[in-house]
mmCIF file of C-alpha atoms in Angstrom:
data_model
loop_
_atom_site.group_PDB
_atom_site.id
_atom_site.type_symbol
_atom_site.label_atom_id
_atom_site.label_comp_id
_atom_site.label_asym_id
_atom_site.label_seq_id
_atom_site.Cartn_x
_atom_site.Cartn_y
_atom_site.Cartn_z
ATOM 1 C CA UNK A 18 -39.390 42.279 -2.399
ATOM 2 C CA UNK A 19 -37.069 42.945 -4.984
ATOM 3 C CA UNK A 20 -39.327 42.031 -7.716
ATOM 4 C CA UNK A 21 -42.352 43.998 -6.785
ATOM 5 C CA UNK A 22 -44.062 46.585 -8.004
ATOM 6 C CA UNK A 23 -41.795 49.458 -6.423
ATOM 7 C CA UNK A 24 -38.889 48.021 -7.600
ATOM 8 C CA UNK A 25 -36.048 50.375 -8.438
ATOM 9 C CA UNK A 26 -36.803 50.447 -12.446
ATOM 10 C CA UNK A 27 -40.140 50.922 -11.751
ATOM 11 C CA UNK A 28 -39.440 53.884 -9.662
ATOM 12 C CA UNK A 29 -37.817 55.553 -12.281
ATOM 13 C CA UNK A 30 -40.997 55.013 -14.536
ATOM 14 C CA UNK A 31 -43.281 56.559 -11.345
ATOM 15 C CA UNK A 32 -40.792 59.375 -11.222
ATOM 16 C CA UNK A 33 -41.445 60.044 -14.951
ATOM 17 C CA UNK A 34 -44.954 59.851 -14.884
ATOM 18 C CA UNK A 35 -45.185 62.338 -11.820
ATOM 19 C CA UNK A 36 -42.655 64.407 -13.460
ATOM 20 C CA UNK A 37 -44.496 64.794 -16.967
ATOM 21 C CA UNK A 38 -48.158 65.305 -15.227
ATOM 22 C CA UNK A 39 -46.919 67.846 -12.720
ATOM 23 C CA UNK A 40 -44.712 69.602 -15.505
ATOM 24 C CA UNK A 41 -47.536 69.238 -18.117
ATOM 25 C CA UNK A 42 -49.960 71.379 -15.362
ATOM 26 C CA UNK A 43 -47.210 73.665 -14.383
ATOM 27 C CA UNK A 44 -46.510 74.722 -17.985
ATOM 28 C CA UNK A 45 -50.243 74.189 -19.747
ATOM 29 C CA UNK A 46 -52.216 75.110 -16.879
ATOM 30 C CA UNK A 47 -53.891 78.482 -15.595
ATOM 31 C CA UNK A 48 -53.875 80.343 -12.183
ATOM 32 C CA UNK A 49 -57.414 79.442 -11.227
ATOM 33 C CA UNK A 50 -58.437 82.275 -9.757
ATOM 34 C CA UNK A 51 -57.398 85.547 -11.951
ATOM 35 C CA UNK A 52 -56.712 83.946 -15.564
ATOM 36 C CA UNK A 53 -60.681 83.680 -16.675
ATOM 37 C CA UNK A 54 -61.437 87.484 -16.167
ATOM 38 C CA UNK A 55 -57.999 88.733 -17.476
ATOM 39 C CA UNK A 56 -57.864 86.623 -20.281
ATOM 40 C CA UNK A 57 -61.171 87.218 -21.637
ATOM 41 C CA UNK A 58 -60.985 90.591 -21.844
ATOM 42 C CA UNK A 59 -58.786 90.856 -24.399
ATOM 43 C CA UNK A 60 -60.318 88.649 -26.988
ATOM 44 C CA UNK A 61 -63.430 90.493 -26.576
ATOM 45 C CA UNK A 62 -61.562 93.373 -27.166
ATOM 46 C CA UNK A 63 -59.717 91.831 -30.123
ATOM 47 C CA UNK A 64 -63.989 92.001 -31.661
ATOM 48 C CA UNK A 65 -63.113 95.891 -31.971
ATOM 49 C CA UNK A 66 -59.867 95.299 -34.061
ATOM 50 C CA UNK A 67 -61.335 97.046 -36.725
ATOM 51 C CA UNK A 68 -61.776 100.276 -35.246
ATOM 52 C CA UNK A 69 -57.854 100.681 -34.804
ATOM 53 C CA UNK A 70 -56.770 104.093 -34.404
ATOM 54 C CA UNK A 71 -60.322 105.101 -33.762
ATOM 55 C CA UNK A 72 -60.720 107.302 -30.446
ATOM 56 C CA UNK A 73 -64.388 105.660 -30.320
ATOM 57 C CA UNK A 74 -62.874 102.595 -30.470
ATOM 58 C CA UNK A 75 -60.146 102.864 -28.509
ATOM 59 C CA UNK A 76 -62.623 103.905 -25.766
ATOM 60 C CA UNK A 77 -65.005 101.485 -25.830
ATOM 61 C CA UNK A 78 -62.025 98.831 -26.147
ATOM 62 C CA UNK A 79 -61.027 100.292 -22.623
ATOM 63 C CA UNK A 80 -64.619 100.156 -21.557
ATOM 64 C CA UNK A 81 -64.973 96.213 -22.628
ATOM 65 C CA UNK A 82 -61.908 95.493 -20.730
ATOM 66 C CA UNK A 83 -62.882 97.581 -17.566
ATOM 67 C CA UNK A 84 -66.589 96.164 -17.573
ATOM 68 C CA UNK A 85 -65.256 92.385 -18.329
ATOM 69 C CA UNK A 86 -63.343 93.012 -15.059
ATOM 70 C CA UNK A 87 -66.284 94.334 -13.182
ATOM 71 C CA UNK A 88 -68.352 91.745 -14.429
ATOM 72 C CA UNK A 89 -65.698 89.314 -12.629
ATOM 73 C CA UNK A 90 -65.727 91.454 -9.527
ATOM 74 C CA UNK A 91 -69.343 90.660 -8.648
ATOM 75 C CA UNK A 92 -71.367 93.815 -10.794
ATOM 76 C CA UNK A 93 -73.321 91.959 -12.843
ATOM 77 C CA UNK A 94 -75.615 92.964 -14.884
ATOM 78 C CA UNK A 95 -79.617 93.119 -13.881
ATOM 79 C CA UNK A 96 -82.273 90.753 -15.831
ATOM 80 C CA UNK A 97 -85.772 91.784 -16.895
ATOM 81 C CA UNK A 98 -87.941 94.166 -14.848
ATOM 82 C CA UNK A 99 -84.916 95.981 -13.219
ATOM 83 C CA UNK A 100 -83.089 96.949 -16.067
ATOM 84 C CA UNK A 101 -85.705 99.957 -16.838
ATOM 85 C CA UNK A 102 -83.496 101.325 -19.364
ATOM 86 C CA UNK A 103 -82.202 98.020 -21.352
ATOM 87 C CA UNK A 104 -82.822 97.582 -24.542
ATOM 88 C CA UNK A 105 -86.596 96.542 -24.527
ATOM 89 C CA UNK A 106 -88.225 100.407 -24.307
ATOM 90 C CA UNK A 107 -91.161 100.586 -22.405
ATOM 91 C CA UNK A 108 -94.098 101.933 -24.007
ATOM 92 C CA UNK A 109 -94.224 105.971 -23.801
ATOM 93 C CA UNK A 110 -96.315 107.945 -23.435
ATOM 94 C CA UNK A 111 -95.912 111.579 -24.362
ATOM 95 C CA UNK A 112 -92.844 113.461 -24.640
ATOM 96 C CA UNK A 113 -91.656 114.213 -21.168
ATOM 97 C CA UNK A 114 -93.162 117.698 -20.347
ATOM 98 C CA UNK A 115 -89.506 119.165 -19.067
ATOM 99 C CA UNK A 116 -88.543 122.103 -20.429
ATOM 100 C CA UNK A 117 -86.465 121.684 -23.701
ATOM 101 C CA UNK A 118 -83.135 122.540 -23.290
ATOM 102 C CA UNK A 119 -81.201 126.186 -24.003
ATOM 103 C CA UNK A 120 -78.166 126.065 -25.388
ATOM 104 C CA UNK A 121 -76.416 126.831 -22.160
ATOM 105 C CA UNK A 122 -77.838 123.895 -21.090
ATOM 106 C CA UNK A 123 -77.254 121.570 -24.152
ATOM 107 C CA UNK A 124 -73.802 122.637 -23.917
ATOM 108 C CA UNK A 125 -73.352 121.846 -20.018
ATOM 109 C CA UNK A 126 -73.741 117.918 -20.984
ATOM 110 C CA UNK A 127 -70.094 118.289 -22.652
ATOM 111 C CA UNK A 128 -69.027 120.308 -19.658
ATOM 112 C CA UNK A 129 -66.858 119.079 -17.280
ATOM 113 C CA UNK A 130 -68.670 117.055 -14.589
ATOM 114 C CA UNK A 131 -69.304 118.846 -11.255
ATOM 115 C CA UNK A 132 -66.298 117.566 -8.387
ATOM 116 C CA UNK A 133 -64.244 116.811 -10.908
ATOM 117 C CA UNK A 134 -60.420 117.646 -10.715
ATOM 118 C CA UNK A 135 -59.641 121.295 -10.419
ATOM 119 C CA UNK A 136 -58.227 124.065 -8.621
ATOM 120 C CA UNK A 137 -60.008 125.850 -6.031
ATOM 121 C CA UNK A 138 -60.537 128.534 -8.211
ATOM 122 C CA UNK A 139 -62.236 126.412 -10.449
ATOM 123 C CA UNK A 140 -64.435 125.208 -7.791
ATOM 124 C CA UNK A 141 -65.678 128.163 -6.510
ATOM 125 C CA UNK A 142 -66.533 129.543 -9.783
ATOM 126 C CA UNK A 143 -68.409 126.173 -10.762
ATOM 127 C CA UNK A 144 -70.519 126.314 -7.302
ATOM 128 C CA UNK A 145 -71.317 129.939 -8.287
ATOM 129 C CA UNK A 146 -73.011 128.371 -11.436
ATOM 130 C CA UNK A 147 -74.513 125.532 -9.611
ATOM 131 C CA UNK A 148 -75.694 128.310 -6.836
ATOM 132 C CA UNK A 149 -76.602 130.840 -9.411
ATOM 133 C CA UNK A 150 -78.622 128.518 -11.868
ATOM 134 C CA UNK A 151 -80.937 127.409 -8.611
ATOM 135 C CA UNK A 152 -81.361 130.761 -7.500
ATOM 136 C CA UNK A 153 -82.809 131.518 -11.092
ATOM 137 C CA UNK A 154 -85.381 128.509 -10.689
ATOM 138 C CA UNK A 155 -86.143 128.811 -7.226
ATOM 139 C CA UNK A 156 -87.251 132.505 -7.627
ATOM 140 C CA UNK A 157 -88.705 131.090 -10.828
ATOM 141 C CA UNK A 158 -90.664 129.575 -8.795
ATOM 142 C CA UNK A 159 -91.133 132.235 -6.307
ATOM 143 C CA UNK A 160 -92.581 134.417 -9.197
ATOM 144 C CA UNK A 161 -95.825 131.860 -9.491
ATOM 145 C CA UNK A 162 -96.176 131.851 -5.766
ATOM 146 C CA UNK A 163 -95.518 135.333 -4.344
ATOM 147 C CA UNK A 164 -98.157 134.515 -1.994
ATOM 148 C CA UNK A 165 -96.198 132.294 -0.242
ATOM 149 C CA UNK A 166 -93.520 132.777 2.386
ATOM 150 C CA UNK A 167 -91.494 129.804 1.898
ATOM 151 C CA UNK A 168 -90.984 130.365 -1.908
ATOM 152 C CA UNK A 169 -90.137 134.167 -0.983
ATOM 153 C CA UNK A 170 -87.813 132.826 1.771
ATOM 154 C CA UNK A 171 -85.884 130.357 0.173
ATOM 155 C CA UNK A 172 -85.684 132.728 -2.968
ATOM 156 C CA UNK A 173 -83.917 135.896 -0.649
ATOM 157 C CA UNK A 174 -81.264 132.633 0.602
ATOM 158 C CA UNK A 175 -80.600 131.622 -3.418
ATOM 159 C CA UNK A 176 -80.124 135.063 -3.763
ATOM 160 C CA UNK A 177 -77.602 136.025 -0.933
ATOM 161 C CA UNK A 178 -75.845 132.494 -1.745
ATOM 162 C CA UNK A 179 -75.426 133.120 -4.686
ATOM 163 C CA UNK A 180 -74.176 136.919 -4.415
ATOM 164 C CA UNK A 181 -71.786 135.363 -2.070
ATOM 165 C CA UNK A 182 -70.485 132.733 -4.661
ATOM 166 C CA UNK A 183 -70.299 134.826 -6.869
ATOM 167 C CA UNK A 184 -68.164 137.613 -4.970
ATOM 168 C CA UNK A 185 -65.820 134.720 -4.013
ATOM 169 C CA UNK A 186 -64.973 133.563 -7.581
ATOM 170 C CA UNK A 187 -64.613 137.209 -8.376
ATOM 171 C CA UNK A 188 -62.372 137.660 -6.011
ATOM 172 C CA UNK A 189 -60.420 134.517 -6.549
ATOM 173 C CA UNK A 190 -56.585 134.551 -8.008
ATOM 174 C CA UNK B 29 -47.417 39.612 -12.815
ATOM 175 C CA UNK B 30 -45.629 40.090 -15.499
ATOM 176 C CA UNK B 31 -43.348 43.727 -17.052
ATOM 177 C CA UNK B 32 -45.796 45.264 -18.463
ATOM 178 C CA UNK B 33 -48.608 44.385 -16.182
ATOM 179 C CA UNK B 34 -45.996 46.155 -13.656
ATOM 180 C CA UNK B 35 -45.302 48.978 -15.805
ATOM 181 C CA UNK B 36 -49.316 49.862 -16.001
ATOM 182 C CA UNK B 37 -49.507 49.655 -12.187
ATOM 183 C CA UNK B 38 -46.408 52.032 -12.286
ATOM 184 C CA UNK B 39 -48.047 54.787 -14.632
ATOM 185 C CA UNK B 40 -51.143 54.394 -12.607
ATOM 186 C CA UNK B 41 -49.302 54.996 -9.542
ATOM 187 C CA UNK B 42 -47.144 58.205 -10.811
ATOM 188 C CA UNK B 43 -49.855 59.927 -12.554
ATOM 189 C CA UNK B 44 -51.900 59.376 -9.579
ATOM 190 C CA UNK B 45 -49.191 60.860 -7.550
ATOM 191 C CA UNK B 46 -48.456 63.397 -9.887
ATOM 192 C CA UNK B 47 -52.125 64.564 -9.977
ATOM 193 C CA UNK B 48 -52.028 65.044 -6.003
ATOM 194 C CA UNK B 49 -49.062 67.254 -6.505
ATOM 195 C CA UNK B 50 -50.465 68.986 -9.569
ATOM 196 C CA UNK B 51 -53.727 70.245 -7.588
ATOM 197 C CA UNK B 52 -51.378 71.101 -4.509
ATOM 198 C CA UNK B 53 -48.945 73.148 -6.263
ATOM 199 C CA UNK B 54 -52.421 74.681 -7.561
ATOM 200 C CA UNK B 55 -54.101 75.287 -4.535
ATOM 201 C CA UNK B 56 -50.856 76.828 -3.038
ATOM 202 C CA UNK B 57 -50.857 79.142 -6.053
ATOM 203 C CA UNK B 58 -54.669 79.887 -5.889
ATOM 204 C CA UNK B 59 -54.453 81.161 -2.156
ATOM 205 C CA UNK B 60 -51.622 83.442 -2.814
ATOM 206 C CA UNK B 61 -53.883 84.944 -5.279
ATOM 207 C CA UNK B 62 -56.979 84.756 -3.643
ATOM 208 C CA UNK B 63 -57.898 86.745 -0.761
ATOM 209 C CA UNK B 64 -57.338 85.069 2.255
ATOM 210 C CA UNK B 65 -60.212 86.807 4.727
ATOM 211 C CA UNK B 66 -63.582 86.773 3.127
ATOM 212 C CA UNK B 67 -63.957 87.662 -0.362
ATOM 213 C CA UNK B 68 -65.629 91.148 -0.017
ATOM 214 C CA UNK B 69 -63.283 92.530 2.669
ATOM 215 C CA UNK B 70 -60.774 93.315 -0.147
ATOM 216 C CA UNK B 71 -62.786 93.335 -3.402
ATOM 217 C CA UNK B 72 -64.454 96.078 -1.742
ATOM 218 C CA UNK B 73 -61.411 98.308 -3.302
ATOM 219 C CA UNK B 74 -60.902 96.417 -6.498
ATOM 220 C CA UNK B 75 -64.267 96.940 -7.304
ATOM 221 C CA UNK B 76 -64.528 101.130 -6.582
ATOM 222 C CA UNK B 77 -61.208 101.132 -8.387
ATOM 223 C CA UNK B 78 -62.683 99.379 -11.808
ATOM 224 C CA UNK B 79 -66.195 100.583 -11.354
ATOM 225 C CA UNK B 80 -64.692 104.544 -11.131
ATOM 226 C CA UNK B 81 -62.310 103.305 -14.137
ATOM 227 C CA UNK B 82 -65.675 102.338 -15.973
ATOM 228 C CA UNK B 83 -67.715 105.393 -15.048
ATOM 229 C CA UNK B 84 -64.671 107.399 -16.634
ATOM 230 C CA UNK B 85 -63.945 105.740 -20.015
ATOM 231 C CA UNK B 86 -67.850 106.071 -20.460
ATOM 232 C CA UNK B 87 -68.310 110.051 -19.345
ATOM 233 C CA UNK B 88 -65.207 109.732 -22.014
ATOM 234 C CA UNK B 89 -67.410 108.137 -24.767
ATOM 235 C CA UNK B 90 -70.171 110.219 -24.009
ATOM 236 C CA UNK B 91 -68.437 113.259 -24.291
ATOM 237 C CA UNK B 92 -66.873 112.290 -27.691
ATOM 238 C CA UNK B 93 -70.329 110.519 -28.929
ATOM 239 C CA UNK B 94 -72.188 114.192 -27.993
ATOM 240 C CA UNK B 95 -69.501 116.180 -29.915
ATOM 241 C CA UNK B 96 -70.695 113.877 -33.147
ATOM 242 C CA UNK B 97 -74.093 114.664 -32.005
ATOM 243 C CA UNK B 98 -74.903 111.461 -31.254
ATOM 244 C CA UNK B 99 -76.926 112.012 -28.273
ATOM 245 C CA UNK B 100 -79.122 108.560 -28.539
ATOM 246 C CA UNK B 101 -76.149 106.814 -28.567
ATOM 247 C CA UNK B 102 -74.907 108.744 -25.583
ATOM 248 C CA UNK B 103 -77.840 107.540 -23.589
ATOM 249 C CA UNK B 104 -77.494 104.520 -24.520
ATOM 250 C CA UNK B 105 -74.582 104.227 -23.211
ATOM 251 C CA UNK B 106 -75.495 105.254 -19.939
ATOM 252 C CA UNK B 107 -78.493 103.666 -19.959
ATOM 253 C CA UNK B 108 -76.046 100.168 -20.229
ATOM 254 C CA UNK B 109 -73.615 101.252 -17.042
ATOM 255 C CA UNK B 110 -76.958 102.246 -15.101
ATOM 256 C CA UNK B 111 -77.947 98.711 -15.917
ATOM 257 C CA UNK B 112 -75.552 97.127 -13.688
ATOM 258 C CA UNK B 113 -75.668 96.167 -10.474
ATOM 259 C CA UNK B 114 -74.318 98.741 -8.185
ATOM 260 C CA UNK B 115 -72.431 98.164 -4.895
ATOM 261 C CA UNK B 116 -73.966 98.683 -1.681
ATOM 262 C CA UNK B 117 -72.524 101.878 0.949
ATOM 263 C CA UNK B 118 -71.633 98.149 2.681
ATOM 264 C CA UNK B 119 -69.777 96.946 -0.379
ATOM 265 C CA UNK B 120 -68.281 99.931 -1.666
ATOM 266 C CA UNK B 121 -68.420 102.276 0.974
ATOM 267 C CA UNK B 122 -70.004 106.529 0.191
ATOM 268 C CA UNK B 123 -67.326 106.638 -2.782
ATOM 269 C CA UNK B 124 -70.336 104.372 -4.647
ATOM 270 C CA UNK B 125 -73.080 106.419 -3.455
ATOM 271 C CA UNK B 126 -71.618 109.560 -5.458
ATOM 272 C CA UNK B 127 -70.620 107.371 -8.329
ATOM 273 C CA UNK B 128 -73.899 106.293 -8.801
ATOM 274 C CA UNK B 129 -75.340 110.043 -8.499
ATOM 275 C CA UNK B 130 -72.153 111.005 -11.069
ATOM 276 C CA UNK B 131 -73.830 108.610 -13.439
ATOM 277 C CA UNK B 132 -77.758 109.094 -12.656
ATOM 278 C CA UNK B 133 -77.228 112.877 -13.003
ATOM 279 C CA UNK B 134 -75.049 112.944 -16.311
ATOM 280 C CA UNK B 135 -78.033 110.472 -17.914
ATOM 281 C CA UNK B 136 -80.703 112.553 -15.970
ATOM 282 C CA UNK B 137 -79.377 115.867 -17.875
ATOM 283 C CA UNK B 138 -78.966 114.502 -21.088
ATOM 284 C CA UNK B 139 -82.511 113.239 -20.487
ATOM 285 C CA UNK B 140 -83.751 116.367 -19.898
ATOM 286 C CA UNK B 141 -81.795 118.496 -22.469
ATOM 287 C CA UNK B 142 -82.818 116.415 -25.293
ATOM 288 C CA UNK B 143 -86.372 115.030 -24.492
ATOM 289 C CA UNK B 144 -86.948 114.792 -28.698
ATOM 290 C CA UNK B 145 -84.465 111.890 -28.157
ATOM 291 C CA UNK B 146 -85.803 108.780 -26.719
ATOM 292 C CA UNK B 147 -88.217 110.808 -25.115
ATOM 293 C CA UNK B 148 -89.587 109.431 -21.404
ATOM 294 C CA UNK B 149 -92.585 110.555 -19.604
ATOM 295 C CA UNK B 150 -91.897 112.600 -16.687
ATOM 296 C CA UNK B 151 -92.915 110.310 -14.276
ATOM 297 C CA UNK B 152 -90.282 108.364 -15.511
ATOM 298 C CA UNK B 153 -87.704 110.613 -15.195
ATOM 299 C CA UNK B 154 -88.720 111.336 -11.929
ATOM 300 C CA UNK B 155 -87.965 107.460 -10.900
ATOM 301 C CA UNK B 156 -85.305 107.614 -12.315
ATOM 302 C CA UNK B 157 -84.179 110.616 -9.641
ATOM 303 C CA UNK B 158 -85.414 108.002 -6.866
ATOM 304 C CA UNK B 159 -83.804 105.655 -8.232
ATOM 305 C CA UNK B 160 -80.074 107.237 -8.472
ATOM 306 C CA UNK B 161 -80.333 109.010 -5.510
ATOM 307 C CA UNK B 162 -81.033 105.933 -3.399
ATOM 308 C CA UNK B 163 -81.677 106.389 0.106
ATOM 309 C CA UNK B 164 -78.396 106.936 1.542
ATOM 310 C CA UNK B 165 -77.272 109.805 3.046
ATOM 311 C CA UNK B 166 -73.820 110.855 1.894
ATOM 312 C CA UNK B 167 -71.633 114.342 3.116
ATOM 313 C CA UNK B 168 -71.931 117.249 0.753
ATOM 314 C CA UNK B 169 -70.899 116.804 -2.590
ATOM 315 C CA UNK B 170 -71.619 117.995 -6.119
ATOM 316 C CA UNK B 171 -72.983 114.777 -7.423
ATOM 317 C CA UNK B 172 -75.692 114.841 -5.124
ATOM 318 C CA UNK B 173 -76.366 118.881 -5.377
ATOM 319 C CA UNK B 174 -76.836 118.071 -9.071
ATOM 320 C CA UNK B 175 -79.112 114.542 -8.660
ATOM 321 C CA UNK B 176 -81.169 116.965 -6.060
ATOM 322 C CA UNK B 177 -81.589 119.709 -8.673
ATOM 323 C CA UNK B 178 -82.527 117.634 -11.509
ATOM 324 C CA UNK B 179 -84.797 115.848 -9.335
ATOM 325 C CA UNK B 180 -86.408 119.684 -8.648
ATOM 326 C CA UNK B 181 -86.552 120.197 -12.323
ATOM 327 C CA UNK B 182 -88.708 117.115 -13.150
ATOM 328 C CA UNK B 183 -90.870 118.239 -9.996
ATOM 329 C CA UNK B 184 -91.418 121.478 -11.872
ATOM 330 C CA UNK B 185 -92.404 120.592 -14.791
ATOM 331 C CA UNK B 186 -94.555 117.864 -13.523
ATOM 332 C CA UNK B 187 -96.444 121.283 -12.178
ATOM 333 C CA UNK B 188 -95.761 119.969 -7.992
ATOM 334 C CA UNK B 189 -94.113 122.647 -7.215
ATOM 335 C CA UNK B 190 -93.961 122.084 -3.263
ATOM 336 C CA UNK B 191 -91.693 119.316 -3.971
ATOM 337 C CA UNK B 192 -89.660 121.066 -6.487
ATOM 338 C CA UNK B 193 -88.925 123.497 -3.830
ATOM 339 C CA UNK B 194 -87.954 121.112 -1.617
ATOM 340 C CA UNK B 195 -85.499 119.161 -4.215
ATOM 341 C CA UNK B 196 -84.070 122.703 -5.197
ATOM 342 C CA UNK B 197 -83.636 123.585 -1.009
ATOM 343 C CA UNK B 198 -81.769 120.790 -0.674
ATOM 344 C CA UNK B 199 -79.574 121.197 -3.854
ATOM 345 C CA UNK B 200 -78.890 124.967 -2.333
ATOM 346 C CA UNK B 201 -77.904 123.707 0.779
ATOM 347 C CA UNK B 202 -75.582 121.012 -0.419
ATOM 348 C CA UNK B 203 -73.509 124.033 -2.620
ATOM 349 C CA UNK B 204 -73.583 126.145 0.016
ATOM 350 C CA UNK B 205 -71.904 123.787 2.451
ATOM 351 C CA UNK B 206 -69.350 122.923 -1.041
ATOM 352 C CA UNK B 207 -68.925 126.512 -0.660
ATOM 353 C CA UNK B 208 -67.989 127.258 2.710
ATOM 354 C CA UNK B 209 -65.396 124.255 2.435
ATOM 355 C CA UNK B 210 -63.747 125.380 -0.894
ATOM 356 C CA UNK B 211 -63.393 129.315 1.174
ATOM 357 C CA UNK B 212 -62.510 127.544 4.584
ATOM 358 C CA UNK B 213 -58.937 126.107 2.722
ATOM 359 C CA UNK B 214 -57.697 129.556 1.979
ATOM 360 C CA UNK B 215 -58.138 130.525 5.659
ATOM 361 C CA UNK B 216 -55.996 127.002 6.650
#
């Protein structure tokens, strides 16, 4: 069979063929599997070029790229009726009726988040605000129902807790 | 059959062949970069990693779009990470749990110290409690304390103040417990 089709010329042709589709894959082709997510990060981020040098920007760059890769891990996000807070508000009714905020209060939504990195120090003296501030609005609450044991109770626990907290921060280094 | 007849049939052939070995080298390279067991038993980690990463860049931009006194724009932003779907204890273990309370109770607060802004009916709010705190139970932790007491603040001023009691009893107990922990490592 010298003169068929797998004759050694041919071969050499076959080997060339094989050669330039596997090389053309190896060298123009993707890793299946992580190259979507990774890649399209970027060029969405590349959207917020303008903002270069912009901490704003520079944050929400780093939040495109992180949420891109959650979006590939499996979080997407909800459609429609879930997504209570999405863009389309629901109709309102009047303002909520919680009690506007004090400026202690304002200013705690800058504050450093509660379990967040610190000493034990720290800690302690943050749990003494957290204890502190209930004990204030439990025996708030006490105050409209001194008739009841349960409000007095839990009032006279806020209040040792919190004396408690308090001498521990106190008495921290 | 003549050359070129033969030299078709030999193309044909190779990029055949070379296709086969194309997809193989592929498929080798996808399963070294896939997970091998089932896909959730180790993007369980990937996915706290990233969705921790996420919840920190945005308390980030939150904290820098309140210091320009953009506060709508700060709950917006939350409002978009709360939007997502978030893992299960199965998929992400009680590290999620608390993430999602981090996140409920920053929006919850902001929520509540600026109710001129995007204001909500308190009902709302309220759901939204419900809806961050889920119905796991997860070991003492500051997340939840907060999520508990913001949940007794919207009680409050919704006038039930059984419930409120309750929410703030169970915020107390949560800080104590933080408490006794933080004072039991300087006895170890």
């Amino acid at each position: 069979m010298s003169g068929g089709v797998f004759g050694a010329g041919r071969l050499r042709w076959l080997g060339v063929a094989a050669a330039l589709v596997v090389g053309c894959a190896k060298s123009g082709g993707v890793a299946p599997s992580e190259a979507p997510a990774r890649e399209s990060a970027p060029s969405a981020v590349d959207a917020w070029a303008d903002n270069e040098g912009d901490e704003l920007g520079r944050l929400e760059r780093a939040l495109l790229v992180e949420e891109g890769r959650l979006r590939a891990a499996g979080v997407a996000a909800l459609g429609g009726g879930e997504q209570a807070g999405g863009d389309a508000e629901p109709p309102l009714s009047a303002p909520t009726s919680a009690p506007a905020a004090s400026s202690e209060q304002k200013a705690e939504a800058t504050r450093e988040r509660p379990g967040g990195p610190g000493d034990r120090c720290s800690r302690i003296c943050a749990l003494r605000g957290s204890i502190c501030g209930l004990k204030a609005q439990i025996c708030g609450l006490r105050d409209r129902h001194g008739d009841e044991p349960r409000y007095e109770d839990l009032c006279g626990r806020a209040t040792a807790d919190c004396r408690a907290a308090s001498e521990a921060c106190d008495g921290c280094a | 059959m003549t050359r070129a007849t033969g030299l078709i049939i030999a193309a044909l052939v190779g990029m055949f062949l070379g296709s086969g070995m194309t997809w193989a080298l592929l498929g080798a390279r996808a399963a070294a970069v896939a997970p091998a067991a089932a896909p959730g038993a180790r993007a369980a980690p990937d996915l706290l990693v990233t969705l921790a990463q996420t919840l920190e860049a945005e308390h980030r931009r939150v904290d820098l779009l309140i210091s320009r006194g953009e506060v709508a724009a700060a709950i917006g932003a939350l409002e978009e990470v709360r939007a997502l779907r978030w893992p299960s204890v199965a998929e992400g273990g009680e590290a999620a749990v608390l993430l999602r309370h981090d996140l409920f109770g920053r929006l919850l607060r902001l929520r509540l110290d600026y109710p001129e802004v995007s204001a909500r009916p308190a009902a709302e709010l309220l759901a939204l409690c419900d809806q961050g705190l889920g119905a796991e139970v997860v070991a003492a932790n500051a997340f939840t304390a907060r999520l508990h007491a913001l949940r007794g603040e919207v009680l409050e001023a919704m006038g039930r103040d059984d419930e409120a009691l309750v929410s703030y009893e169970r915020a107390l107990e949560q800080n104590r417990a933080l408490l006794q922990q933080a004072l039991a490592e300087e006895e170890r």
